[in-house]
Every structure is written in structure tokens, then in C-alpha cells.
CSV table of C-alpha atoms and ligand atoms in Angstrom, one decimal:
chain,number,residue,atom,x,y,z
A,1,MET,CA,0.0,0.0,0.0
A,2,HIS,CA,1.2,3.5,-0.8
A,3,VAL,CA,0.5,6.8,1.1
A,4,THR,CA,2.0,10.2,0.7
A,5,THR,CA,2.8,10.5,4.4
A,6,LEU,CA,3.2,7.8,7.1
A,7,ILE,CA,3.3,9.0,10.7
A,8,LEU,CA,4.8,6.7,13.3
A,9,GLY,CA,3.1,7.4,16.6
A,10,ALA,CA,-0.4,8.6,17.4
A,11,GLY,CA,0.5,10.7,20.4
A,12,ALA,CA,0.2,14.5,20.8
A,13,ALA,CA,2.7,15.4,18.0
A,14,GLY,CA,1.7,12.7,15.5
A,15,MET,CA,-2.0,13.4,15.7
A,16,MET,CA,-1.4,17.2,15.3
A,17,ALA,CA,0.9,16.6,12.3
A,18,ALA,CA,-1.8,14.3,10.8
A,19,ALA,CA,-4.4,17.0,11.1
A,20,PHE,CA,-2.2,19.4,9.1
A,21,ALA,CA,-0.6,17.0,6.7
A,22,GLY,CA,-3.8,15.4,5.3
A,23,PRO,CA,-5.4,14.0,3.2
A,24,ASP,CA,-3.2,11.1,2.1
A,25,VAL,CA,-1.9,10.3,5.6
A,26,LEU,CA,-1.7,7.1,7.6
A,27,VAL,CA,-0.9,7.2,11.4
A,28,VAL,CA,0.2,4.0,13.0
A,29,ASP,CA,0.7,3.2,16.7
A,30,HIS,CA,1.2,0.0,18.6
A,31,ALA,CA,-1.1,1.1,21.5
A,32,LYS,CA,-4.7,0.2,21.9
A,33,ASN,CA,-5.7,3.9,22.1
A,34,PRO,CA,-4.3,7.1,20.6
A,35,GLY,CA,-2.9,9.9,22.8
A,36,GLU,CA,-2.6,7.9,26.0
A,37,LYS,CA,-0.2,10.4,27.6
A,38,ILE,CA,-2.7,13.2,26.8
A,39,ARG,CA,-5.4,11.1,28.6
A,40,ILE,CA,-3.3,10.6,31.8
A,41,SER,CA,-1.7,14.1,31.8
A,42,GLY,CA,-2.5,16.8,34.3
A,43,GLY,CA,-4.2,14.4,36.7
A,44,GLY,CA,-6.7,13.6,33.9
A,45,ARG,CA,-7.3,17.2,33.0
A,46,CYS,CA,-4.4,17.7,30.6
A,47,ASN,CA,-2.3,20.8,31.1
A,48,PHE,CA,-2.4,21.4,27.3
A,49,THR,CA,-0.4,24.6,27.0
A,50,ASN,CA,1.1,27.5,28.9
A,51,MET,CA,0.1,31.2,28.5
A,52,TYR,CA,3.7,32.2,29.0
A,53,CYS,CA,5.2,29.7,26.6
A,54,ASP,CA,8.5,30.9,25.1
A,55,SER,CA,11.8,29.4,24.2
A,56,ASN,CA,13.3,30.1,27.7
A,57,ALA,CA,11.2,27.3,29.1
A,58,PHE,CA,12.9,24.6,26.9
A,59,LEU,CA,16.2,22.7,27.3
A,60,SER,CA,18.1,21.6,24.2
A,61,GLU,CA,21.7,21.5,23.0
A,62,ASN,CA,20.6,24.3,20.7
A,63,PRO,CA,18.3,26.6,22.8
A,64,HIS,CA,17.4,28.5,19.6
A,65,PHE,CA,16.0,25.5,17.7
A,66,CYS,CA,12.5,25.5,19.1
A,67,LYS,CA,11.9,29.3,18.5
A,68,SER,CA,10.7,29.1,14.9
A,69,ALA,CA,8.0,26.3,15.4
A,70,LEU,CA,6.8,27.9,18.6
A,71,ALA,CA,6.4,31.3,17.0
A,72,ARG,CA,4.5,29.8,14.0
A,73,TYR,CA,2.1,27.9,16.1
A,74,THR,CA,1.6,29.5,19.4
A,75,GLN,CA,-0.3,28.7,22.6
A,76,TRP,CA,-3.0,31.2,21.4
A,77,ASP,CA,-3.4,29.1,18.2
A,78,PHE,CA,-3.9,26.0,20.2
A,79,LEU,CA,-6.3,27.8,22.5
A,80,ASP,CA,-8.2,28.9,19.5
A,81,LEU,CA,-8.6,25.3,18.4
A,82,VAL,CA,-9.7,24.3,21.9
A,83,GLY,CA,-12.3,27.2,21.7
A,84,GLN,CA,-13.7,25.8,18.3
A,85,TYR,CA,-14.5,22.6,20.1
A,86,ASP,CA,-16.1,24.4,23.1
A,87,ILE,CA,-13.7,22.7,25.5
A,88,ALA,CA,-13.9,24.6,28.8
A,89,TRP,CA,-10.5,25.4,30.4
A,90,HIS,CA,-9.0,27.3,33.3
A,91,GLU,CA,-5.6,28.7,34.4
A,92,LYS,CA,-4.4,26.7,37.4
A,93,THR,CA,-1.2,28.6,38.3
A,94,LEU,CA,1.8,30.1,36.4
A,95,GLY,CA,0.0,30.3,33.1
A,96,GLN,CA,-0.8,26.6,33.1
A,97,LEU,CA,-4.0,25.9,31.2
A,98,PHE,CA,-6.1,22.8,32.0
A,99,CYS,CA,-9.4,21.4,30.8
A,100,ASP,CA,-12.3,21.9,33.2
A,101,GLY,CA,-13.5,18.5,32.2
A,102,LYS,CA,-11.6,15.4,31.1
A,103,SER,CA,-8.3,15.3,29.1
A,104,THR,CA,-9.9,12.9,26.6
A,105,GLN,CA,-11.7,16.0,25.2
A,106,ILE,CA,-8.3,17.0,23.8
A,107,VAL,CA,-7.8,13.5,22.3
A,108,ASP,CA,-11.3,13.5,20.8
A,109,MET,CA,-10.6,17.0,19.4
A,110,LEU,CA,-7.4,15.8,17.7
A,111,LEU,CA,-9.2,12.7,16.3
A,112,LYS,CA,-11.9,14.9,14.8
A,113,GLU,CA,-9.2,17.2,13.3
A,114,MET,CA,-7.5,14.1,11.8
A,115,GLU,CA,-10.8,12.9,10.4
A,116,LYS,CA,-11.5,16.3,8.9
A,117,SER,CA,-8.1,16.2,7.1
A,118,GLY,CA,-8.8,12.7,5.8
A,119,ALA,CA,-6.0,11.0,7.8
A,120,GLN,CA,-6.3,7.3,8.6
A,121,LEU,CA,-5.4,5.7,12.0
A,122,TRP,CA,-4.2,2.2,12.6
A,123,LEU,CA,-3.8,1.1,16.2
A,124,ARG,CA,-2.3,-2.1,17.6
A,125,THR,CA,0.2,-2.0,14.7
A,126,GLN,CA,3.8,-3.0,15.2
A,127,ILE,CA,6.7,-1.3,13.4
A,128,LYS,CA,9.1,-4.0,12.2
A,129,ASP,CA,11.5,-2.2,9.9
A,130,VAL,CA,12.0,1.0,8.0
A,131,ARG,CA,14.1,1.4,4.8
A,132,HIS,CA,14.6,4.0,2.2
A,133,ALA,CA,14.8,2.8,-1.4
A,134,GLY,CA,14.1,4.3,-4.8
A,135,GLY,CA,13.3,7.7,-3.3
A,136,ARG,CA,10.6,6.3,-1.0
A,137,PHE,CA,10.3,5.0,2.5
A,138,VAL,CA,9.4,1.3,2.8
A,139,THR,CA,8.0,0.5,6.3
A,140,SER,CA,7.2,-3.0,7.3
A,141,LEU,CA,4.3,-3.3,9.8
A,142,GLU,CA,2.4,-6.0,11.5
A,143,ARG,CA,-1.3,-5.5,11.8
A,144,ASP,CA,-3.8,-8.1,13.2
A,145,GLY,CA,-0.9,-10.6,13.1
A,146,LYS,CA,-0.3,-10.0,9.4
A,147,PRO,CA,2.7,-8.3,7.8
A,148,ILE,CA,2.0,-5.3,5.6
A,149,GLU,CA,4.4,-3.0,3.8
A,150,ILE,CA,3.7,0.7,3.4
A,151,THR,CA,5.6,2.8,0.9
A,152,SER,CA,5.5,6.6,1.5
A,153,LYS,CA,7.0,9.8,0.2
A,154,ASN,CA,7.3,11.2,3.7
A,155,LEU,CA,7.9,9.6,7.0
A,156,ILE,CA,7.3,11.4,10.3
A,157,LEU,CA,8.9,10.1,13.5
A,158,ALA,CA,6.5,10.9,16.3
A,159,THR,CA,7.0,8.0,18.7
A,160,GLY,CA,8.1,10.2,21.6
A,161,GLY,CA,10.8,9.4,24.2
A,162,LYS,CA,11.5,6.6,26.6
A,163,SER,CA,9.5,7.8,29.6
A,164,ILE,CA,7.0,5.4,31.1
A,165,PRO,CA,7.8,2.2,29.1
A,166,LYS,CA,4.7,0.6,30.8
A,167,MET,CA,2.6,2.9,28.6
A,168,GLY,CA,4.3,1.7,25.4
A,169,ALA,CA,7.2,4.2,25.2
A,170,THR,CA,10.1,2.9,23.2
A,171,GLY,CA,13.3,4.5,21.8
A,172,ILE,CA,12.4,3.5,18.3
A,173,ALA,CA,12.5,7.1,16.9
A,174,TYR,CA,16.2,7.3,18.0
A,175,ASP,CA,17.0,3.9,16.2
A,176,ILE,CA,15.3,5.0,13.0
A,177,ALA,CA,16.8,8.5,13.0
A,178,ARG,CA,20.3,6.9,13.7
A,179,GLN,CA,19.8,4.5,10.8
A,180,PHE,CA,19.4,7.6,8.5
A,181,GLY,CA,22.5,9.3,9.8
A,182,HIS,CA,21.1,11.4,12.6
A,183,ALA,CA,23.1,11.9,15.9
A,184,ILE,CA,21.3,11.3,19.2
A,185,THR,CA,22.2,13.5,22.1
A,186,GLU,CA,22.4,11.9,25.6
A,187,THR,CA,19.0,10.9,26.8
A,188,ARG,CA,18.0,11.1,30.5
A,189,PRO,CA,14.7,10.9,32.5
A,190,ALA,CA,13.4,14.5,33.2
A,191,LEU,CA,10.6,16.0,35.2
A,192,VAL,CA,11.1,13.1,37.6
A,193,PRO,CA,11.0,12.7,41.4
A,194,LEU,CA,14.4,12.5,43.1
A,195,THR,CA,15.2,9.6,45.5
A,196,PHE,CA,16.7,9.7,48.9
A,197,GLY,CA,16.4,6.2,50.2
A,198,ASP,CA,13.9,6.2,53.1
A,199,ARG,CA,15.2,9.4,54.6
A,200,PHE,CA,12.0,11.3,54.1
A,201,ALA,CA,9.6,8.4,54.6
A,202,PRO,CA,8.3,9.8,57.9
A,203,LEU,CA,7.3,13.0,56.1
A,204,ALA,CA,5.5,11.2,53.2
A,205,GLY,CA,2.5,13.4,52.1
A,206,VAL,CA,3.9,16.7,53.6
A,207,SER,CA,4.0,19.5,51.1
A,208,THR,CA,5.5,23.0,51.3
A,209,ASN,CA,6.4,25.9,49.0
A,210,ALA,CA,10.1,26.0,48.4
A,211,LEU,CA,12.8,27.5,46.2
A,212,VAL,CA,14.9,24.6,44.9
A,213,SER,CA,18.2,25.4,43.2
A,214,ASN,CA,21.3,23.9,41.7
A,215,ASN,CA,24.3,25.6,40.1
A,216,LYS,CA,22.3,26.3,36.9
A,217,THR,CA,18.9,27.5,37.9
A,218,SER,CA,16.1,27.6,40.5
A,219,PHE,CA,12.4,27.0,40.7
A,220,GLU,CA,9.9,28.2,43.4
A,221,GLU,CA,6.9,25.9,43.5
A,222,ALA,CA,5.5,23.2,45.8
A,223,LEU,CA,7.8,20.5,47.1
A,224,LEU,CA,6.4,17.2,48.2
A,225,PHE,CA,8.0,14.6,50.6
A,226,THR,CA,7.3,11.0,49.5
A,227,HIS,CA,8.2,7.5,50.8
A,228,ARG,CA,11.1,7.4,48.3
A,229,GLY,CA,12.3,11.0,48.4
A,230,LEU,CA,11.2,14.3,47.0
A,231,SER,CA,8.7,15.2,44.4
A,232,GLY,CA,6.3,18.0,43.6
A,233,PRO,CA,6.6,20.7,40.8
A,234,ALA,CA,9.8,22.3,42.3
A,235,ILE,CA,11.6,19.0,42.3
A,236,LEU,CA,10.4,17.8,38.9
A,237,GLN,CA,11.5,21.1,37.4
A,238,ILE,CA,15.1,21.0,38.9
A,239,SER,CA,15.4,17.3,38.0
A,240,SER,CA,15.7,18.3,34.3
A,241,TYR,CA,18.9,20.3,35.3
A,242,TRP,CA,20.2,17.7,37.8
A,243,HIS,CA,23.0,15.2,37.1
A,244,GLU,CA,23.7,12.0,39.1
A,245,GLY,CA,26.0,12.8,42.1
A,246,GLU,CA,25.1,16.5,42.3
A,247,GLU,CA,23.5,18.3,45.3
A,248,ILE,CA,20.5,20.5,45.3
A,249,THR,CA,19.7,23.4,47.6
A,250,VAL,CA,16.3,23.9,49.2
A,251,ASN,CA,15.1,27.2,50.6
A,252,LEU,CA,12.2,26.3,52.8
A,253,LEU,CA,11.3,30.0,53.4
A,254,PRO,CA,11.6,31.7,50.1
A,255,GLY,CA,10.7,35.4,49.8
A,256,ARG,CA,10.8,35.9,53.6
A,257,ASP,CA,13.4,37.7,55.6
A,258,PHE,CA,13.3,35.1,58.3
A,259,PRO,CA,16.2,36.5,60.4
A,260,GLU,CA,14.4,39.8,60.7
A,261,ILE,CA,11.1,38.0,61.5
A,262,LEU,CA,12.8,36.1,64.4
A,263,LYS,CA,14.6,39.2,65.6
A,264,ALA,CA,11.3,41.2,65.7
A,265,CYS,CA,9.6,38.2,67.5
A,266,ARG,CA,12.4,38.2,70.0
A,267,GLN,CA,11.2,41.7,71.1
A,268,THR,CA,7.5,41.1,71.1
A,269,GLU,CA,7.0,37.3,71.6
A,270,GLY,CA,10.2,36.2,73.3
A,271,ARG,CA,8.5,33.5,75.3
A,272,ARG,CA,7.2,31.7,72.2
A,273,ALA,CA,9.0,28.4,71.4
A,274,VAL,CA,11.1,28.5,68.3
A,275,THR,CA,9.2,25.4,67.0
A,276,THR,CA,5.9,27.2,67.5
A,277,GLU,CA,7.0,30.2,65.5
A,278,LEU,CA,8.5,28.0,62.8
A,279,ALA,CA,5.2,26.0,62.6
A,280,THR,CA,3.4,29.2,61.5
A,281,HIS,CA,5.7,29.2,58.4
A,282,LEU,CA,6.2,25.4,57.7
A,283,PRO,CA,4.1,22.2,58.2
A,284,ALA,CA,4.3,21.1,61.8
A,285,ARG,CA,5.5,17.6,60.8
A,286,LEU,CA,8.4,19.1,58.9
A,287,VAL,CA,9.4,21.3,61.8
A,288,GLU,CA,9.5,18.3,64.1
A,289,PHE,CA,11.6,16.4,61.5
A,290,LEU,CA,14.0,19.3,61.1
A,291,GLY,CA,14.4,19.4,64.9
A,292,GLN,CA,16.3,16.1,64.7
A,293,ASP,CA,19.2,17.8,62.8
A,294,ILE,CA,18.9,21.4,63.7
A,295,ASP,CA,18.8,22.8,67.2
A,296,LEU,CA,15.3,24.2,67.5
A,297,LYS,CA,15.1,23.9,71.3
A,298,GLY,CA,14.1,26.8,73.6
A,299,ASN,CA,12.3,30.1,73.2
A,300,ILE,CA,12.9,32.8,70.7
A,301,ALA,CA,14.2,35.0,73.5
A,302,ASP,CA,17.1,32.5,74.0
A,303,LEU,CA,18.3,33.0,70.4
A,304,SER,CA,21.4,35.0,69.9
A,305,ASP,CA,21.9,36.9,66.6
A,306,ALA,CA,24.5,34.3,65.6
A,307,ARG,CA,22.1,31.4,66.4
A,308,ILE,CA,19.4,33.1,64.4
A,309,ASP,CA,21.7,33.4,61.4
A,310,ALA,CA,22.8,29.8,61.7
A,311,LEU,CA,19.2,28.6,62.0
A,312,CYS,CA,18.1,30.6,59.0
A,313,ASP,CA,21.0,29.3,56.9
A,314,SER,CA,20.0,25.8,57.7
A,315,LEU,CA,16.4,26.5,56.6
A,316,THR,CA,17.1,28.6,53.5
A,317,ALA,CA,20.1,26.7,52.2
A,318,TRP,CA,19.3,23.0,53.0
A,319,ARG,CA,21.8,21.1,50.9
A,320,LEU,CA,20.6,17.7,49.8
A,321,LYS,CA,22.2,14.9,47.7
A,322,PRO,CA,19.7,12.7,46.0
A,323,THR,CA,20.7,9.0,45.6
A,324,GLY,CA,19.2,9.1,42.2
A,325,SER,CA,15.9,9.6,40.3
A,326,GLU,CA,12.9,7.4,39.9
A,327,GLY,CA,14.0,7.0,36.2
A,328,TYR,CA,11.9,6.4,33.1
A,329,ARG,CA,9.4,4.5,35.2
A,330,THR,CA,7.8,7.8,36.3
A,331,ALA,CA,9.6,10.5,34.4
A,332,GLU,CA,7.2,12.8,32.5
A,333,VAL,CA,9.6,13.3,29.7
A,334,THR,CA,12.9,12.3,28.2
A,335,LEU,CA,15.6,14.9,28.0
A,336,GLY,CA,17.7,14.8,24.8
A,337,GLY,CA,17.0,12.8,21.7
A,338,VAL,CA,17.4,13.3,18.0
A,339,SER,CA,20.0,16.0,17.7
A,340,THR,CA,18.6,19.3,16.4
A,341,GLU,CA,21.7,19.7,14.3
A,342,GLY,CA,20.4,17.4,11.6
A,343,VAL,CA,16.9,18.8,11.5
A,344,ASP,CA,15.5,22.0,9.9
A,345,SER,CA,13.9,24.2,12.6
A,346,LYS,CA,11.2,25.6,10.4
A,347,SER,CA,9.9,22.3,8.9
A,348,MET,CA,11.2,19.6,11.2
A,349,MET,CA,12.6,17.9,8.1
A,350,SER,CA,15.8,16.0,8.2
A,351,LYS,CA,18.8,17.7,6.6
A,352,HIS,CA,20.2,14.3,5.7
A,353,LEU,CA,17.2,12.7,4.1
A,354,PRO,CA,14.4,14.8,2.5
A,355,GLY,CA,10.9,13.5,3.4
A,356,LEU,CA,12.0,12.3,6.9
A,357,TYR,CA,10.6,14.4,9.8
A,358,VAL,CA,11.2,14.2,13.5
A,359,ILE,CA,8.7,15.9,15.9
A,360,GLY,CA,7.6,16.0,19.5
A,361,GLU,CA,9.5,14.5,22.4
A,362,ALA,CA,11.7,12.4,20.1
A,363,ILE,CA,13.7,15.4,19.2
A,364,ASP,CA,16.2,17.1,21.6
A,365,VAL,CA,13.7,19.7,22.9
A,366,THR,CA,12.4,19.4,26.4
A,367,GLY,CA,10.0,21.8,28.1
A,368,TRP,CA,9.5,22.7,31.7
A,369,LEU,CA,6.6,21.3,33.7
A,370,GLY,CA,3.4,23.3,33.0
A,371,GLY,CA,2.1,22.6,29.5
A,372,TYR,CA,5.3,23.4,27.6
A,373,ASN,CA,5.9,19.9,26.4
A,374,PHE,CA,2.4,19.6,24.8
A,375,GLN,CA,2.9,23.0,23.2
A,376,TRP,CA,6.1,21.7,21.7
A,377,ALA,CA,4.3,18.6,20.5
A,378,TRP,CA,1.6,20.8,18.9
A,379,ALA,CA,4.0,23.3,17.4
A,380,SER,CA,6.5,20.8,16.0
A,381,GLY,CA,3.6,18.7,14.6
A,382,VAL,CA,2.1,21.6,12.9
A,383,ALA,CA,5.5,22.7,11.4
A,384,ALA,CA,5.9,19.2,9.8
A,385,GLY,CA,2.3,18.9,8.8
A,386,ARG,CA,2.2,22.3,7.1
A,387,HIS,CA,5.5,21.6,5.2
A,388,ILE,CA,4.1,18.5,3.6
B,401,FDA,P1,3.8,10.7,22.9
B,401,FDA,O1,4.5,9.9,23.9
B,401,FDA,O2,2.6,11.5,23.3
B,401,FDA,O3,3.3,9.7,21.7
B,401,FDA,C1,4.1,8.7,21.2
B,401,FDA,C2,3.3,7.6,20.6
B,401,FDA,O4,4.1,6.7,19.9
B,401,FDA,C3,2.5,6.8,21.6
B,401,FDA,O5,1.1,6.8,21.2
B,401,FDA,C4,3.2,5.5,21.6
B,401,FDA,O6,2.2,4.4,21.8
B,401,FDA,C5,3.7,5.4,20.2
B,401,FDA,N1,4.9,4.5,20.1
B,401,FDA,C6,6.0,4.6,20.8
B,401,FDA,N2,6.9,3.6,20.4
B,401,FDA,C7,6.2,2.9,19.4
B,401,FDA,C8,6.6,1.8,18.6
B,401,FDA,N3,7.7,1.2,18.8
B,401,FDA,N4,5.7,1.4,17.7
B,401,FDA,C9,4.5,2.0,17.5
B,401,FDA,N5,4.1,3.1,18.2
B,401,FDA,C10,5.0,3.5,19.2
B,401,FDA,N6,3.1,17.6,29.1
B,401,FDA,C11,2.4,18.7,29.2
B,401,FDA,O7,2.7,19.6,28.4
B,401,FDA,N7,1.4,18.9,30.1
B,401,FDA,C12,1.0,17.9,31.0
B,401,FDA,O8,0.1,18.0,31.7
B,401,FDA,C13,1.8,16.6,30.9
B,401,FDA,N8,1.5,15.6,31.8
B,401,FDA,C14,2.2,14.5,31.7
B,401,FDA,C15,1.9,13.4,32.6
B,401,FDA,C16,2.5,12.2,32.5
B,401,FDA,C17,2.3,11.1,33.5
B,401,FDA,C18,3.5,12.0,31.4
B,401,FDA,C19,4.2,10.7,31.3
B,401,FDA,C20,3.8,13.0,30.6
B,401,FDA,C21,3.2,14.3,30.7
B,401,FDA,N9,3.5,15.3,29.8
B,401,FDA,C22,2.8,16.5,29.9
B,401,FDA,C23,4.5,15.2,28.7
B,401,FDA,C24,3.7,14.9,27.4
B,401,FDA,O9,2.9,13.8,27.6
B,401,FDA,C25,4.7,14.6,26.3
B,401,FDA,O10,5.7,15.5,26.2
B,401,FDA,C26,4.0,14.4,25.0
B,401,FDA,O11,3.0,13.5,25.0
B,401,FDA,C27,5.0,14.1,23.9
B,401,FDA,O12,4.2,14.0,22.7
B,401,FDA,P2,4.8,13.0,21.5
B,401,FDA,O13,3.7,12.9,20.5
B,401,FDA,O14,6.1,13.4,21.1
B,401,FDA,O15,4.9,11.6,22.2
């Protein structure tokens, strides 16, 4: 069978590309359902874009690469599409836009857009082999237990990254791209909880606002203690910048001049216990836990200036060394991927082999937490789809 365009992967990027590349398009995926990551995203409400999306929120060996596609299909364009389908949405925090209802509304919207463009979708289809011969791509598939060969002028790699293998993630885009002469940058799990053995197990479920930093950047968002370590948006964000063996620094009292607060309290509320005052700023269970390592005994009146400074240092520059991360098992995305060097930033087409495209998470562009990764999937998918 011959089609103009074969798209491997019916995820966010692949479906979006199909909607723009139609009509003679076939999308194949080994999963039972399309857009499974959209379905489970944002706690079932899909954080589908971010109002403040711009290239600063993306990591890549080439930080400029994502600019063109993001500028040509913006968060406002996607919001417009969402509006056409009467999908209700709200801003949760930091420009993050979520569906009011279920995330499957976004999947259904993309399926309708694909249908409108005339694209076909084959699910439960295995990709066996891809070749390029006589100016065409020849892709061997297996569908309903039967082998089938598809020839196509264009081939779009949209099979995503390696995160959550249980959901069907594979590194197949990297293998195919490599086969056609593309370099793959180092891949790592990102937007992933960091592990600390059972050190924080007694605090599991406690959450607090924190500024989490390393030597490259910092994020102020919620931090969550878990049985295995630290999670929550602040940790997921820093994990994308963290390398095995490095420390992170946690400021538990961001935006507050805590030494001044304590000094003022010493004048007016000197008989208050240090732990009582701290518990007005931090969860009580956390204060109790911190008291095992930091001297929090006594009343505020007992604190010398030097002890106040030492105490505040411990709380605002808590240095922690993760034992590792939870890995691809729970990572929201894969950092790295098909090197941007071999891909045209306007069209997402390979510079090595015309007709080959790489989009979405498969390419070395990774967004922050907050709807940025979907915006990249939409924008890169549209860039390829429009070019075809
Ligand atoms: P995606 O992974 O969506 O699609 C790839 C498709 O290829 C899948 O359908 C897969 O089955 C298929 N495939 C893979 N290997 C194959 C093979 N060998 N043969 C056939 N098919 C194959 N982002 C965001 O912006 N907002 C959010 O709220 C969230 N939330 C979120 C929650 C969780 C739990 C995860 C894991 C991830 C997120 N993300 C997110 C990230 C977001 O889901 C991700 O960046 C995009 O889905 C990437 O889109 P792609 O289309 O590139 O890959």
C-alpha cells in the first residue's frame, strides 16, 4: 500500500501533524488507544499549554532551535482550536491551562481534526522495519498478526521518548533516526522525582512551598515529601537540570526575611517556642523532623543573633544529595533525543534525508513542567504537517 505520508506514533505530536498533513496520511501506533499520555496528563485534565510559553522554558543542546516552530504555532493558536470545540478550560497557576473536564476531550478533538483532514489511523500496529529505497520510505508493519508493507514519500517520526515504558514508550525514533545518519544526544529521564532512600519516609505526604536550586537554575513551587524521596513541581523542574551525584539546595522560606522576622519576634513574643514560630511558616511535621538535625530547642528570647543566622542558613540553604531519580518508570519526559543539528527548525525535516521528519518528544527539545511539552508537540507537529 502507498500513502503520501506515514506517521509513526499517534501521540500528541503525531496526531497534530496528521491533522495538518492530510489527506493522504496514515498514522500507526502499537497502542490500543491514541494519545494515551494526553489522557493521563495533568491528573486527567491535561495541562495542554502555557500562557507564558516561550523558548526560555525549553532545554536543548541548541536553545534557539525551538523558536521558529513555537512562533509559527503559538499557545494562542492551540487555545483557538480548543475554543472551536467548546472545550472549557482554566488557568491553574503560572499560566498553566487545564481542561475543566476530562483530558480525553483533547484526544477527541485531535481525532476529529484528523478525520477532517482525511488521515487514517491504525492502532495495535507494530513497526518492524524502515528502509529508504528508490526515493521512498518502505515501512514493514504487522497488523492483526499479518505483515503489511507501506511505501510513502514522507515519514514522520512521532513515537516520543523513553518515559513510562509501561505505557508503550520505546526508543524507536532514535533507532530509525540513527539509521538515517542522525546523531542522538544523551537521553535522561526528566521531570522526575528524586530519590533519597527512606530518609523522608516519615514525612510522606507533607508539602510546602520551596525555592529549589542547583548551580544552573532555581524554581519556586511546591515540594512534596514521599516515601522514596522528594517530588512536587519544584523538584520535577530541577530534575531536568540535575545530574547524578550533584547536590540540590532547598530554601524552605523563600521570599521571607526570616532572620528579621525572628529578631522582631524576640522583642515582642520572646516567650514563644522556636518550633511554635516555625510552625506558622512550615508544616508542623516538617518542623518536628528538622528538629532532629537542627537545634530548635528553647524560646525565641534565647536565640542570639548568631544562632538566628545559623538557624536561618539551615532552613534557607538546606543542601541535599539525591541518591538518584525514579528514572523512566515515572519521568514525565525524556531529556535529549534526536539532535537538532540534523533537523531544519522551520519544517522539522531531516537535513540528511528529505521527506523524513522528527517531531515532539523524540527530538532534543524538552520543556519545563506546565504545559510546555504539549505546546512543543503541537507546534512541531504543525510545522511538519504544514510543510508536507
Ligand atoms: P507521545 O508519547 O505522546 O506519543 C508517542 C506515541 O508513539 C504513543 O502513542 C506510543 O504508543 C507510540 N509509540 C512509541 N513507540 C512505538 C513503537 N515502537 N511502535 C508503535 N508506536 C509507538 N506535558 C504537558 O505539556 N502537560 C502535561 O500535563 C503533561 N503531563 C504528563 C503526565 C505524564 C504522566 C507524562 C508521562 C507526561 C506528561 N506530559 C505533559 C508530557 C507529554 O505527555 C509529552 O511531552 C508528549 O506526550 C509528547 O508527545 P509525543 O507525541 O512526542 O509523544
